[in-house]
Tab-separated table of C-alpha atoms in Angstrom:
chain	number	residue	atom	x	y	z
I	1	MET	CA	-121.278	-95.105	158.587
I	2	ARG	CA	-118.675	-93.360	156.451
I	3	GLU	CA	-120.552	-93.892	153.180
I	4	PRO	CA	-123.938	-92.531	154.406
I	5	MET	CA	-122.171	-89.611	156.063
I	6	SER	CA	-120.295	-88.864	152.833
I	7	LYS	CA	-123.550	-88.934	150.830
I	8	THR	CA	-125.234	-86.680	153.392
I	9	LEU	CA	-122.426	-84.130	153.209
I	10	CYS	CA	-122.517	-84.166	149.404
I	11	TRP	CA	-126.304	-83.682	149.433
I	12	TRP	CA	-126.051	-80.675	151.759
I	13	ALA	CA	-123.221	-79.239	149.664
I	14	SER	CA	-125.340	-79.465	146.533
I	15	VAL	CA	-128.283	-77.809	148.332
I	16	LEU	CA	-126.066	-74.950	149.501
I	17	VAL	CA	-124.668	-74.495	145.992
I	18	PHE	CA	-128.198	-74.381	144.576
I	19	PHE	CA	-129.464	-71.817	147.083
I	20	CYS	CA	-126.354	-69.671	146.824
I	21	THR	CA	-126.616	-69.665	143.045
I	22	ALA	CA	-130.346	-68.889	143.151
I	23	ALA	CA	-129.898	-66.089	145.686
I	24	VAL	CA	-127.390	-64.144	143.567
I	25	PRO	CA	-128.924	-62.630	140.434
I	26	ALA	CA	-126.969	-62.734	137.215
I	27	GLN	CA	-124.840	-59.644	136.808
I	28	PRO	CA	-123.835	-58.180	133.474
I	29	ALA	CA	-120.239	-58.753	132.489
I	30	ALA	CA	-117.766	-56.003	133.254
I	31	ASP	CA	-117.387	-55.290	129.537
I	32	SER	CA	-121.119	-54.792	128.965
I	33	VAL	CA	-123.643	-52.014	129.576
I	34	THR	CA	-127.321	-52.355	130.462
I	35	VAL	CA	-130.044	-49.980	129.304
I	36	SER	CA	-133.287	-50.425	131.224
I	37	GLY	CA	-136.549	-48.709	131.997
I	38	SER	CA	-140.239	-48.993	131.215
I	39	ALA	CA	-142.563	-48.433	128.264
I	40	ALA	CA	-146.063	-46.959	128.593
I	41	TYR	CA	-148.687	-44.856	126.834
I	42	LEU	CA	-151.140	-42.318	128.234
I	43	GLN	CA	-154.369	-43.520	126.610
I	44	ARG	CA	-156.789	-45.433	128.858
I	45	MET	CA	-156.977	-48.632	126.851
I	46	ALA	CA	-155.809	-52.210	127.251
I	47	MET	CA	-153.729	-54.181	124.796
I	48	PRO	CA	-154.657	-57.753	123.784
I	49	PRO	CA	-152.384	-60.623	124.885
I	50	ASP	CA	-150.820	-60.915	121.411
I	51	ALA	CA	-149.633	-57.286	121.427
I	52	VAL	CA	-145.835	-57.112	121.070
I	53	LEU	CA	-143.514	-54.519	122.627
I	54	THR	CA	-140.267	-53.991	120.696
I	55	VAL	CA	-137.475	-51.915	122.258
I	56	ARG	CA	-134.258	-51.055	120.434
I	57	VAL	CA	-131.049	-49.160	121.108
I	58	GLU	CA	-130.054	-47.321	117.925
I	59	ASP	CA	-127.105	-45.264	116.750
I	60	VAL	CA	-128.723	-41.926	115.823
I	61	SER	CA	-125.530	-40.024	115.053
I	62	ARG	CA	-126.425	-39.533	111.405
I	63	ALA	CA	-129.764	-37.996	110.517
I	64	ASP	CA	-129.311	-38.618	106.788
I	65	ALA	CA	-129.027	-42.401	107.076
I	66	ALA	CA	-130.875	-45.307	108.625
I	67	SER	CA	-130.117	-45.783	112.333
I	68	PRO	CA	-128.149	-48.993	112.983
I	69	VAL	CA	-129.671	-51.190	115.707
I	70	LEU	CA	-127.200	-52.174	118.444
I	71	THR	CA	-129.558	-54.444	120.367
I	72	GLU	CA	-133.261	-55.276	120.417
I	73	THR	CA	-135.830	-57.085	122.533
I	74	ARG	CA	-139.360	-58.247	121.618
I	75	GLU	CA	-141.875	-59.269	124.274
I	76	PRO	CA	-145.559	-60.193	123.962
I	77	PHE	CA	-147.866	-58.462	126.446
I	78	GLY	CA	-149.542	-61.672	127.614
I	79	THR	CA	-151.501	-60.810	130.746
I	80	ARG	CA	-149.510	-57.617	131.398
I	81	GLN	CA	-150.448	-54.010	130.696
I	82	VAL	CA	-148.349	-50.847	130.639
I	83	PRO	CA	-146.010	-49.805	132.089
I	84	ILE	CA	-143.906	-52.781	130.976
I	85	PRO	CA	-140.269	-52.972	132.141
I	86	PHE	CA	-137.449	-53.743	129.726
I	87	SER	CA	-133.732	-54.372	129.922
I	88	LEU	CA	-131.161	-54.561	127.119
I	89	THR	CA	-127.501	-55.473	127.488
I	90	LEU	CA	-124.855	-54.617	124.919
I	91	SER	CA	-121.102	-54.790	124.638
I	92	SER	CA	-119.122	-51.771	125.781
I	93	ALA	CA	-116.893	-52.234	122.723
I	94	ALA	CA	-119.863	-51.395	120.468
I	95	ILE	CA	-120.244	-47.918	122.019
I	96	ASP	CA	-118.387	-44.971	120.509
I	97	PRO	CA	-118.267	-42.046	122.984
I	98	ARG	CA	-118.302	-39.649	120.018
I	99	SER	CA	-121.631	-41.019	118.772
I	100	SER	CA	-125.220	-40.463	119.887
I	101	TYR	CA	-127.566	-43.292	120.882
I	102	ALA	CA	-131.269	-43.446	121.635
I	103	VAL	CA	-133.948	-45.924	122.671
I	104	ARG	CA	-136.916	-46.464	120.367
I	105	ALA	CA	-139.992	-48.572	121.093
I	106	THR	CA	-143.097	-49.738	119.237
I	107	ILE	CA	-146.230	-51.703	120.090
I	108	THR	CA	-147.795	-53.822	117.357
I	109	VAL	CA	-150.936	-55.948	117.239
I	110	GLY	CA	-151.137	-58.566	114.524
I	111	GLY	CA	-148.222	-56.891	112.760
I	112	GLU	CA	-150.013	-53.503	112.693
I	113	LEU	CA	-148.286	-50.564	114.378
I	114	ARG	CA	-150.400	-49.109	117.203
I	115	PHE	CA	-147.959	-47.068	119.312
I	116	THR	CA	-144.454	-45.683	118.781
I	117	THR	CA	-142.017	-43.324	120.463
I	118	THR	CA	-141.915	-39.928	118.750
I	119	ARG	CA	-139.386	-38.276	121.054
I	120	ARG	CA	-135.666	-38.961	121.325
I	121	TYR	CA	-134.655	-40.812	124.500
I	122	ALA	CA	-130.864	-40.444	124.625
I	123	VAL	CA	-128.711	-43.085	126.366
I	124	LEU	CA	-125.108	-44.305	126.752
I	125	THR	CA	-123.083	-41.182	125.791
I	126	ARG	CA	-122.914	-37.405	126.267
I	127	GLY	CA	-123.948	-37.656	129.907
I	128	ALA	CA	-127.259	-39.402	129.165
I	129	SER	CA	-128.761	-41.795	131.721
I	130	ASN	CA	-129.097	-45.498	130.892
I	131	GLN	CA	-132.397	-45.633	132.801
I	132	VAL	CA	-135.277	-44.286	130.686
I	133	ASP	CA	-139.055	-44.365	130.993
I	134	LEU	CA	-140.570	-44.269	127.517
I	135	ILE	CA	-143.915	-42.704	126.605
I	136	LEU	CA	-145.313	-44.014	123.323
I	137	ASP	CA	-147.755	-42.084	121.136
I	138	ALA	CA	-150.744	-43.549	119.318
I	139	VAL	CA	-150.424	-44.039	115.580
I	140	GLN	CA	-153.205	-42.878	113.305
I	141	PRO	CA	-154.998	-45.977	112.000
I	142	ALA	CA	-154.963	-46.542	108.273
I	143	PRO	CA	-158.315	-45.963	106.535
I	144	PRO	CA	-160.312	-49.071	105.624
I	145	PRO	CA	-159.629	-50.556	102.155
I	146	GLY	CA	-161.378	-48.615	99.409
I	147	ARG	CA	-161.917	-45.502	101.551
I	148	LYS	CA	-160.080	-42.278	100.730
I	149	VAL	CA	-159.313	-39.628	103.298
I	150	SER	CA	-160.397	-36.208	102.066
I	151	ALA	CA	-158.068	-33.287	102.661
I	152	GLY	CA	-160.525	-30.669	101.431
I	153	PRO	CA	-160.810	-29.032	98.013
I	154	ALA	CA	-158.156	-26.377	98.584
I	155	ALA	CA	-155.567	-28.873	99.794
I	156	GLN	CA	-156.326	-31.245	96.935
I	157	ALA	CA	-155.910	-28.448	94.391
I	158	ALA	CA	-152.569	-27.460	95.896
I	159	ALA	CA	-151.391	-31.069	95.834
I	160	THR	CA	-152.339	-31.338	92.134
I	161	SER	CA	-150.494	-28.145	91.169
I	162	LEU	CA	-147.303	-29.295	92.879
I	163	GLY	CA	-147.295	-32.484	90.859
I	164	PHE	CA	-147.056	-35.047	93.677
I	165	GLU	CA	-149.377	-36.613	96.210
I	166	LEU	CA	-149.492	-35.460	99.807
I	167	PRO	CA	-148.445	-36.028	102.505
I	168	ALA	CA	-144.849	-36.282	101.337
I	169	THR	CA	-141.416	-36.186	102.963
I	170	PHE	CA	-138.203	-34.906	101.362
I	171	VAL	CA	-134.722	-35.444	102.829
I	172	GLY	CA	-131.190	-34.287	102.057
I	173	VAL	CA	-127.989	-32.785	103.428
I	174	VAL	CA	-127.291	-29.149	102.523
I	175	PRO	CA	-124.143	-27.085	103.201
I	176	CYS	CA	-123.274	-25.796	106.672
I	177	ALA	CA	-120.880	-22.963	107.521
I	178	ASP	CA	-119.216	-24.672	110.486
I	179	CYS	CA	-120.154	-28.367	110.256
I	180	PRO	CA	-120.079	-31.184	107.648
I	181	GLY	CA	-123.679	-30.467	106.639
I	182	ILE	CA	-127.251	-29.866	107.742
I	183	ALA	CA	-129.509	-32.916	107.414
I	184	GLN	CA	-132.998	-31.660	106.563
I	185	THR	CA	-136.278	-33.574	106.708
I	186	LEU	CA	-139.247	-31.716	105.237
I	187	THR	CA	-142.782	-33.090	105.585
I	188	LEU	CA	-145.643	-31.446	103.673
I	189	ARG	CA	-149.273	-32.160	104.513
I	190	ALA	CA	-152.329	-31.668	102.319
I	191	ASP	CA	-153.811	-29.116	104.758
I	192	GLY	CA	-150.867	-26.740	104.210
I	193	LEU	CA	-148.894	-27.612	107.368
I	194	TYR	CA	-145.188	-28.335	107.071
I	195	ARG	CA	-142.478	-29.360	109.503
I	196	LEU	CA	-138.820	-28.805	108.647
I	197	ARG	CA	-136.422	-30.672	110.922
I	198	ARG	CA	-132.752	-29.682	110.851
I	199	THR	CA	-129.851	-31.696	112.325
I	200	TYR	CA	-126.365	-30.181	112.313
I	201	LEU	CA	-124.002	-33.084	111.637
I	202	SER	CA	-121.143	-33.715	114.078
I	203	LYS	CA	-122.789	-31.405	116.624
I	204	PRO	CA	-124.429	-32.745	119.807
I	205	GLU	CA	-127.277	-30.217	119.748
I	206	GLY	CA	-130.614	-30.772	118.053
I	207	PRO	CA	-132.511	-31.714	116.072
I	208	PHE	CA	-134.417	-28.432	115.582
I	209	SER	CA	-137.946	-28.339	114.172
I	210	GLU	CA	-139.784	-25.517	112.427
I	211	LEU	CA	-143.553	-25.418	111.861
I	212	GLY	CA	-145.388	-23.279	109.366
I	213	ARG	CA	-147.549	-23.127	106.260
I	214	TRP	CA	-146.456	-23.978	102.735
I	215	THR	CA	-147.806	-22.402	99.553
I	216	GLU	CA	-147.050	-22.907	95.889
I	217	GLU	CA	-146.052	-20.185	93.426
I	218	ALA	CA	-145.334	-19.918	89.715
I	219	GLY	CA	-147.916	-22.533	88.817
I	220	GLY	CA	-146.547	-25.122	91.222
I	221	LYS	CA	-142.895	-24.664	90.213
I	222	VAL	CA	-141.872	-22.912	93.443
I	223	LEU	CA	-142.604	-24.042	97.003
I	224	ARG	CA	-142.616	-21.374	99.739
I	225	LEU	CA	-142.277	-22.308	103.414
I	226	ARG	CA	-143.361	-19.545	105.779
I	227	SER	CA	-143.011	-19.572	109.556
I	228	GLY	CA	-143.734	-16.172	111.055
I	229	SER	CA	-141.579	-13.628	109.220
I	230	GLN	CA	-139.142	-16.293	107.977
I	231	ALA	CA	-139.486	-17.795	104.487
I	232	THR	CA	-137.611	-20.559	102.657
I	233	LEU	CA	-137.997	-21.187	98.924
I	234	PHE	CA	-137.528	-24.382	96.906
I	235	ALA	CA	-137.791	-25.064	93.196
I	236	VAL	CA	-140.019	-28.071	92.452
I	237	HIS	CA	-137.898	-29.985	89.936
I	238	ASP	CA	-140.218	-32.964	89.581
I	239	ASP	CA	-142.277	-35.266	91.793
I	240	ALA	CA	-139.096	-36.585	93.427
I	241	SER	CA	-136.869	-33.593	94.269
I	242	LEU	CA	-136.807	-30.003	95.543
I	243	ARG	CA	-133.892	-27.571	95.134
I	244	LEU	CA	-133.108	-24.771	97.592
I	245	LEU	CA	-133.382	-21.220	96.196
I	246	ASP	CA	-132.079	-17.934	97.548
I	247	ARG	CA	-134.334	-15.463	99.403
I	248	LEU	CA	-135.402	-13.823	96.154
I	249	GLY	CA	-136.403	-17.148	94.632
I	250	GLN	CA	-133.383	-17.276	92.323
I	251	PRO	CA	-131.136	-20.326	91.712
I	252	ILE	CA	-128.065	-20.605	93.939
I	253	ARG	CA	-124.796	-21.025	92.014
I	254	SER	CA	-122.976	-23.746	93.932
I	255	THR	CA	-121.361	-27.136	93.343
I	256	ALA	CA	-122.611	-28.301	96.750
I	257	ASN	CA	-125.780	-30.351	97.104
I	258	LEU	CA	-128.898	-28.190	97.415
I	259	ASP	CA	-131.476	-30.902	96.739
I	260	LEU	CA	-133.979	-32.624	98.981
I	261	ARG	CA	-135.212	-35.910	97.503
I	262	ARG	CA	-138.548	-37.524	98.187
I	263	SER	CA	-138.491	-40.329	100.734
I	264	ALA	CA	-140.336	-43.575	100.112
I	265	ALA	CA	-141.857	-43.346	103.610
I	266	VAL	CA	-143.654	-40.322	105.053
I	267	ASP	CA	-142.215	-38.952	108.294
I	268	PRO	CA	-145.457	-37.916	110.058
I	269	ILE	CA	-145.717	-34.787	112.212
I	270	ARG	CA	-146.381	-36.487	115.545
I	271	GLU	CA	-143.490	-35.476	117.786
I	272	SER	CA	-143.728	-32.997	120.650
I	273	LEU	CA	-143.263	-29.438	119.369
I	274	ARG	CA	-143.402	-25.864	120.710
I	275	TRP	CA	-146.621	-24.142	119.558
I	276	ARG	CA	-147.723	-20.502	119.683
I	277	GLY	CA	-151.316	-19.677	118.867
I	278	GLU	CA	-154.792	-18.629	119.944
I	279	PHE	CA	-156.648	-20.792	122.485
I	280	LEU	CA	-160.439	-20.542	122.588
I	281	TYR	CA	-162.820	-22.309	124.977
I	282	LEU	CA	-166.474	-22.141	123.998
I	283	ALA	CA	-169.517	-24.391	124.522
I	284	ASP	CA	-167.579	-27.014	126.494
I	285	ALA	CA	-164.995	-27.433	123.729
I	286	ALA	CA	-161.588	-25.886	123.077
I	287	THR	CA	-159.774	-25.077	119.842
I	288	PHE	CA	-156.240	-23.932	119.037
I	289	THR	CA	-155.270	-21.813	116.010
I	290	ASP	CA	-151.572	-22.009	115.180
I	291	CYS	CA	-149.944	-18.621	114.486
I	292	ALA	CA	-147.280	-20.055	112.173
I	293	SER	CA	-149.632	-21.925	109.824
I	294	GLY	CA	-153.071	-20.427	110.522
I	295	LEU	CA	-154.491	-23.937	110.923
I	296	ARG	CA	-156.926	-24.843	113.687
I	297	TRP	CA	-157.408	-28.050	115.694
I	298	PRO	CA	-159.716	-29.184	118.482
I	299	VAL	CA	-157.837	-29.505	121.767
I	300	ALA	CA	-157.867	-32.856	123.556
I	301	MET	CA	-159.099	-32.564	127.146
I	302	ALA	CA	-156.172	-34.575	128.511
I	303	GLU	CA	-152.664	-34.208	129.953
I	304	GLY	CA	-151.860	-30.472	130.248
I	305	TYR	CA	-155.268	-29.256	129.058
I	306	LEU	CA	-156.620	-28.225	132.463
I	307	ALA	CA	-153.834	-25.685	133.022
I	308	ALA	CA	-154.658	-24.063	129.689
I	309	GLU	CA	-158.384	-23.873	130.441
I	310	ARG	CA	-157.808	-22.347	133.872
I	311	ASP	CA	-155.472	-19.704	132.460
I	312	TYR	CA	-157.950	-18.927	129.678
I	313	VAL	CA	-160.813	-18.338	132.110
I	314	GLN	CA	-158.601	-16.043	134.192
I	315	SER	CA	-156.817	-14.131	131.402
I	316	ARG	CA	-159.246	-13.796	128.465
I	317	SER	CA	-160.413	-10.294	127.580
I	318	GLY	CA	-164.049	-11.406	127.453
I	319	PRO	CA	-166.381	-14.367	126.804
I	320	GLY	CA	-165.622	-15.959	123.448
I	321	ALA	CA	-162.380	-13.992	122.989
I	322	PRO	CA	-159.225	-15.921	121.989
I	323	LEU	CA	-156.130	-15.931	124.204
I	324	LEU	CA	-152.594	-16.064	122.800
I	325	VAL	CA	-150.743	-18.979	124.451
I	326	VAL	CA	-147.458	-20.854	124.240
I	327	LEU	CA	-147.387	-24.605	124.856
I	328	ASP	CA	-145.603	-27.865	124.143
I	329	GLY	CA	-147.810	-30.427	122.458
I	330	ARG	CA	-148.340	-32.933	119.673
I	331	LEU	CA	-150.911	-33.776	117.008
I	332	GLU	CA	-152.825	-37.004	117.600
I	333	TRP	CA	-155.928	-38.627	116.135
I	334	ARG	CA	-158.610	-39.130	118.778
I	335	PRO	CA	-162.362	-39.836	118.930
I	336	ALA	CA	-164.410	-36.709	118.223
I	337	MET	CA	-167.403	-35.507	120.240
I	338	GLU	CA	-169.474	-36.165	117.119
I	339	GLY	CA	-168.742	-38.183	114.001
I	340	GLU	CA	-165.495	-39.896	113.034
I	341	PRO	CA	-162.101	-39.527	114.783
I	342	ARG	CA	-160.333	-36.200	114.206
I	343	GLU	CA	-156.826	-34.915	114.623
I	344	HIS	CA	-156.451	-33.102	117.969
I	345	LEU	CA	-153.761	-31.003	119.569
I	346	VAL	CA	-152.646	-32.663	122.807
I	347	ILE	CA	-151.179	-30.189	125.301
I	348	GLU	CA	-148.233	-31.741	127.107
I	349	ARG	CA	-147.073	-28.622	128.958
I	350	PHE	CA	-148.766	-25.237	129.145
I	351	ALA	CA	-146.044	-22.550	129.127
I	352	GLY	CA	-148.136	-19.397	129.558
I	353	SER	CA	-150.306	-16.753	127.903
I	354	GLN	CA	-150.171	-13.175	126.650
I	355	PRO	CA	-153.454	-11.425	127.529
I	356	GLY	CA	-154.699	-8.917	125.001
I	357	ALA	CA	-152.499	-10.239	122.186
I	358	THR	CA	-153.366	-12.115	119.006
I	359	CYS	CA	-151.300	-13.846	116.340
I	360	ASP	CA	-151.388	-10.646	114.265
I	361	SER	CA	-150.819	-8.014	116.942
I	362	PRO	CA	-148.677	-7.851	120.113
I	363	ALA	CA	-150.178	-7.228	123.522
I	364	PRO	CA	-150.158	-3.701	124.951
I	365	GLY	CA	-148.843	-5.065	128.227
I	366	LYS	CA	-146.148	-7.479	129.283
I	367	ALA	CA	-146.482	-11.169	128.428
I	368	ARG	CA	-147.315	-13.612	131.171
I	369	VAL	CA	-145.252	-16.283	129.426
I	370	ALA	CA	-142.329	-17.333	131.597
I	371	THR	CA	-139.043	-15.875	130.349
I	372	SER	CA	-137.326	-18.396	128.109
I	373	LEU	CA	-133.619	-19.157	128.140
I	374	GLN	CA	-133.658	-19.188	124.350
I	375	ASP	CA	-134.390	-16.271	121.997
I	376	THR	CA	-134.101	-13.750	124.837
I	377	TYR	CA	-131.739	-10.767	124.945
I	378	TRP	CA	-129.868	-11.283	128.246
I	379	LYS	CA	-128.065	-8.188	129.553
I	380	LEU	CA	-125.130	-8.874	131.871
I	381	VAL	CA	-125.741	-7.170	135.244
I	382	GLU	CA	-123.420	-9.058	137.604
I	383	LEU	CA	-120.141	-10.949	137.165
I	384	ASP	CA	-118.174	-12.673	139.932
I	385	GLY	CA	-120.469	-11.052	142.514
I	386	LYS	CA	-119.805	-7.502	141.242
I	387	SER	CA	-122.350	-5.278	139.478
I	388	ILE	CA	-121.702	-4.576	135.805
I	389	GLY	CA	-122.573	-1.231	134.221
I	390	MET	CA	-121.638	0.765	131.131
I	391	THR	CA	-118.257	2.542	131.245
I	392	SER	CA	-117.523	5.892	129.576
I	393	THR	CA	-115.540	4.167	126.798
I	394	GLN	CA	-118.055	1.363	126.240
I	395	GLU	CA	-120.389	1.695	123.251
I	396	ARG	CA	-122.645	-1.316	123.904
I	397	GLU	CA	-123.683	-3.320	126.951
I	398	ALA	CA	-122.395	-6.859	127.527
I	399	ARG	CA	-125.116	-9.302	126.555
I	400	LEU	CA	-125.915	-12.889	125.583
I	401	THR	CA	-128.510	-14.480	123.242
I	402	LEU	CA	-129.133	-18.209	122.738
I	403	SER	CA	-130.917	-19.119	119.513
I	404	SER	CA	-133.547	-21.867	119.520
I	405	VAL	CA	-133.156	-22.440	115.779
I	406	ASP	CA	-129.589	-23.710	115.536
I	407	ALA	CA	-128.341	-23.980	119.157
I	408	ARG	CA	-125.939	-21.098	118.518
I	409	VAL	CA	-124.989	-18.430	121.024
I	410	THR	CA	-124.032	-14.841	120.197
I	411	ALA	CA	-122.651	-12.364	122.686
I	412	PHE	CA	-120.930	-9.029	123.127
I	413	ALA	CA	-118.362	-9.026	125.892
I	414	GLY	CA	-117.581	-5.305	126.078
I	415	CYS	CA	-115.056	-5.187	123.258
I	416	ASN	CA	-115.484	-8.075	120.832
I	417	ARG	CA	-118.433	-9.981	119.380
I	418	LEU	CA	-118.517	-13.647	120.369
I	419	SER	CA	-120.226	-16.655	118.841
I	420	GLY	CA	-120.330	-20.368	119.522
I	421	ALA	CA	-122.603	-23.252	120.416
I	422	TYR	CA	-124.410	-24.318	123.551
I	423	VAL	CA	-125.806	-27.560	124.944
I	424	GLN	CA	-128.861	-27.468	127.203
I	425	ASP	CA	-130.282	-30.451	129.109
I	426	ASP	CA	-133.083	-29.422	131.486
I	427	ASN	CA	-131.259	-26.944	133.775
I	428	GLY	CA	-127.821	-28.025	132.589
I	429	LEU	CA	-126.009	-25.579	130.306
I	430	ARG	CA	-122.545	-25.455	128.791
I	431	PHE	CA	-120.949	-23.379	126.037
I	432	THR	CA	-118.615	-24.776	123.359
I	433	GLN	CA	-116.638	-23.646	120.309
I	434	MET	CA	-116.569	-20.029	121.469
I	435	ALA	CA	-114.763	-17.641	119.129
I	436	GLY	CA	-114.787	-13.902	118.487
I	437	THR	CA	-113.367	-10.893	116.727
I	438	ARG	CA	-109.903	-9.695	117.753
I	439	MET	CA	-110.234	-5.992	118.394
I	440	ALA	CA	-108.123	-4.301	121.041
I	441	CYS	CA	-109.900	-2.048	123.529
I	442	ALA	CA	-109.194	-0.180	126.729
I	443	ALA	CA	-107.791	-2.291	129.557
I	444	PRO	CA	-111.005	-2.323	131.684
I	445	LEU	CA	-113.020	-3.632	128.725
I	446	MET	CA	-110.454	-6.319	127.919
I	447	GLU	CA	-110.545	-7.405	131.566
I	448	LEU	CA	-114.357	-7.545	131.477
I	449	GLU	CA	-114.182	-9.666	128.339
I	450	ARG	CA	-111.652	-12.039	129.912
I	451	ARG	CA	-113.852	-12.577	132.963
I	452	PHE	CA	-116.954	-12.971	130.807
I	453	LEU	CA	-115.297	-15.708	128.734
I	454	LEU	CA	-114.085	-17.467	131.875
I	455	ALA	CA	-117.652	-17.489	133.240
I	456	LEU	CA	-119.041	-18.955	130.017
I	457	GLY	CA	-116.322	-21.619	129.993
I	458	ALA	CA	-117.034	-22.622	133.598
I	459	ALA	CA	-120.840	-22.716	133.253
I	460	THR	CA	-122.599	-26.005	134.012
I	461	ALA	CA	-126.188	-24.932	134.752
I	462	PHE	CA	-128.639	-22.041	134.819
I	463	HIS	CA	-131.666	-20.915	136.785
I	464	ILE	CA	-134.357	-18.408	135.774
I	465	GLU	CA	-136.137	-16.303	138.395
I	466	GLY	CA	-138.748	-14.081	136.787
I	467	GLU	CA	-136.833	-12.016	134.251
I	468	GLN	CA	-133.389	-12.807	135.663
I	469	MET	CA	-131.139	-15.646	134.509
I	470	ILE	CA	-128.470	-16.928	136.901
I	471	LEU	CA	-125.464	-18.696	135.373
I	472	LEU	CA	-123.992	-21.380	137.636
I	473	GLY	CA	-120.734	-23.293	137.818
I	474	GLY	CA	-121.705	-26.178	140.068
I	475	SER	CA	-123.264	-24.408	143.053
I	476	GLN	CA	-121.320	-21.147	142.478
I	477	VAL	CA	-123.054	-18.136	140.945
I	478	LEU	CA	-120.900	-17.022	138.016
I	479	ALA	CA	-123.043	-14.259	136.525
I	480	ARG	CA	-126.510	-12.737	136.493
I	481	PHE	CA	-128.400	-11.495	133.436
I	482	GLU	CA	-131.641	-9.552	132.991
I	483	ALA	CA	-134.100	-10.051	130.129
I	484	VAL	CA	-134.483	-6.973	127.914
I	485	SER	CA	-137.527	-6.368	125.723
I	486	LEU	CA	-136.551	-5.642	122.121
I	487	ARG	CA	-139.960	-4.204	121.108
């Protein structure tokens, strides 16, 4: 009896070991980190079983160099469709808290790229979450062999005078006043649209993108980039390089690098960008004319389109009249109502409108666009729960302005001018590298300045109510500001 009993006990022990092992999922080692989430796209279409989803974690700290891949996973779709979950595990020792990391994903079919992420999904450092849900954008299909895509006579003539084919992308690192350099990526399209992306090296903010229209001057020897009232000039050295000029179009005397060199691969303009232009809905179709470039696109009736149409019907000055709007969106090739696929503007978020205004003239009344944290003159009206007004010895009001171009903040605290940087993440807000002039003023103004600086240093978040911005430190109200029109 002892031998059968011994075998029975061993059998039950092995069963318990099996079930206990099966019941406890594998956990990542203590010295590893897991990045997980899902990947999806918004188009209503199914992928074939041989479609492959590739997800990578990359070091994106340097904009002027290829992004090293820390870890990668490749999975065929099989019978699945989006959203598809993913999980990547990497060693904690490979993560530098001073660096920036992001998740990038692509979907390929037969080796051909169909979808890719065009937005940065930060992970691992700088307070970013390691759980991300990726939205991939469709990639414009390549034209069939032997077929050329026409850009129109005017665009073709401009491309010929510049001496290189379009589209084209130029990259380089130019000098920066308070950082190691500004990595610039300039993409020129045959229709006259350009996008200039700037990344300030060793700074957590950015990148920052500028849209506008390019033109050539001096017989194709000078390239002018114009976005609103701002202009940037480059000398066209040859088909492979551009050199930055001063505002008058003259050479800059400097030993520093001022060149952008042509990239072998074109960086397409597909990411989500802030647009300002004229929306027009007519005959069951909508168009958008960009103020910065003057170019016009059909508007895709998807995602945030309905909010734009409703606001247009309510706010337009009359049937067939354009309405000036502000929105976040991207350019994407989609089927047209008639003929071949066309590039559309896809509205991701409708920000608001300005009735009665056009790209060329401001509205007589107040804009209905929600007050923006950035590029707004914020007048200080309350600090530490006490109202703030002008004193008899004070020449200017205390104020704050956050630039959308370079993530810089400028302020006047009652006595001295201040400048620094800021980091915004949704409603999170903090100020860094604050510095200022060193003038001495009356004691009340110096005290105001001291309290103002303390509030900026303690800030962690903000909240906008109408035309008032509330600066928060945790749940505590540190200061209140009012938007001031500069027109």
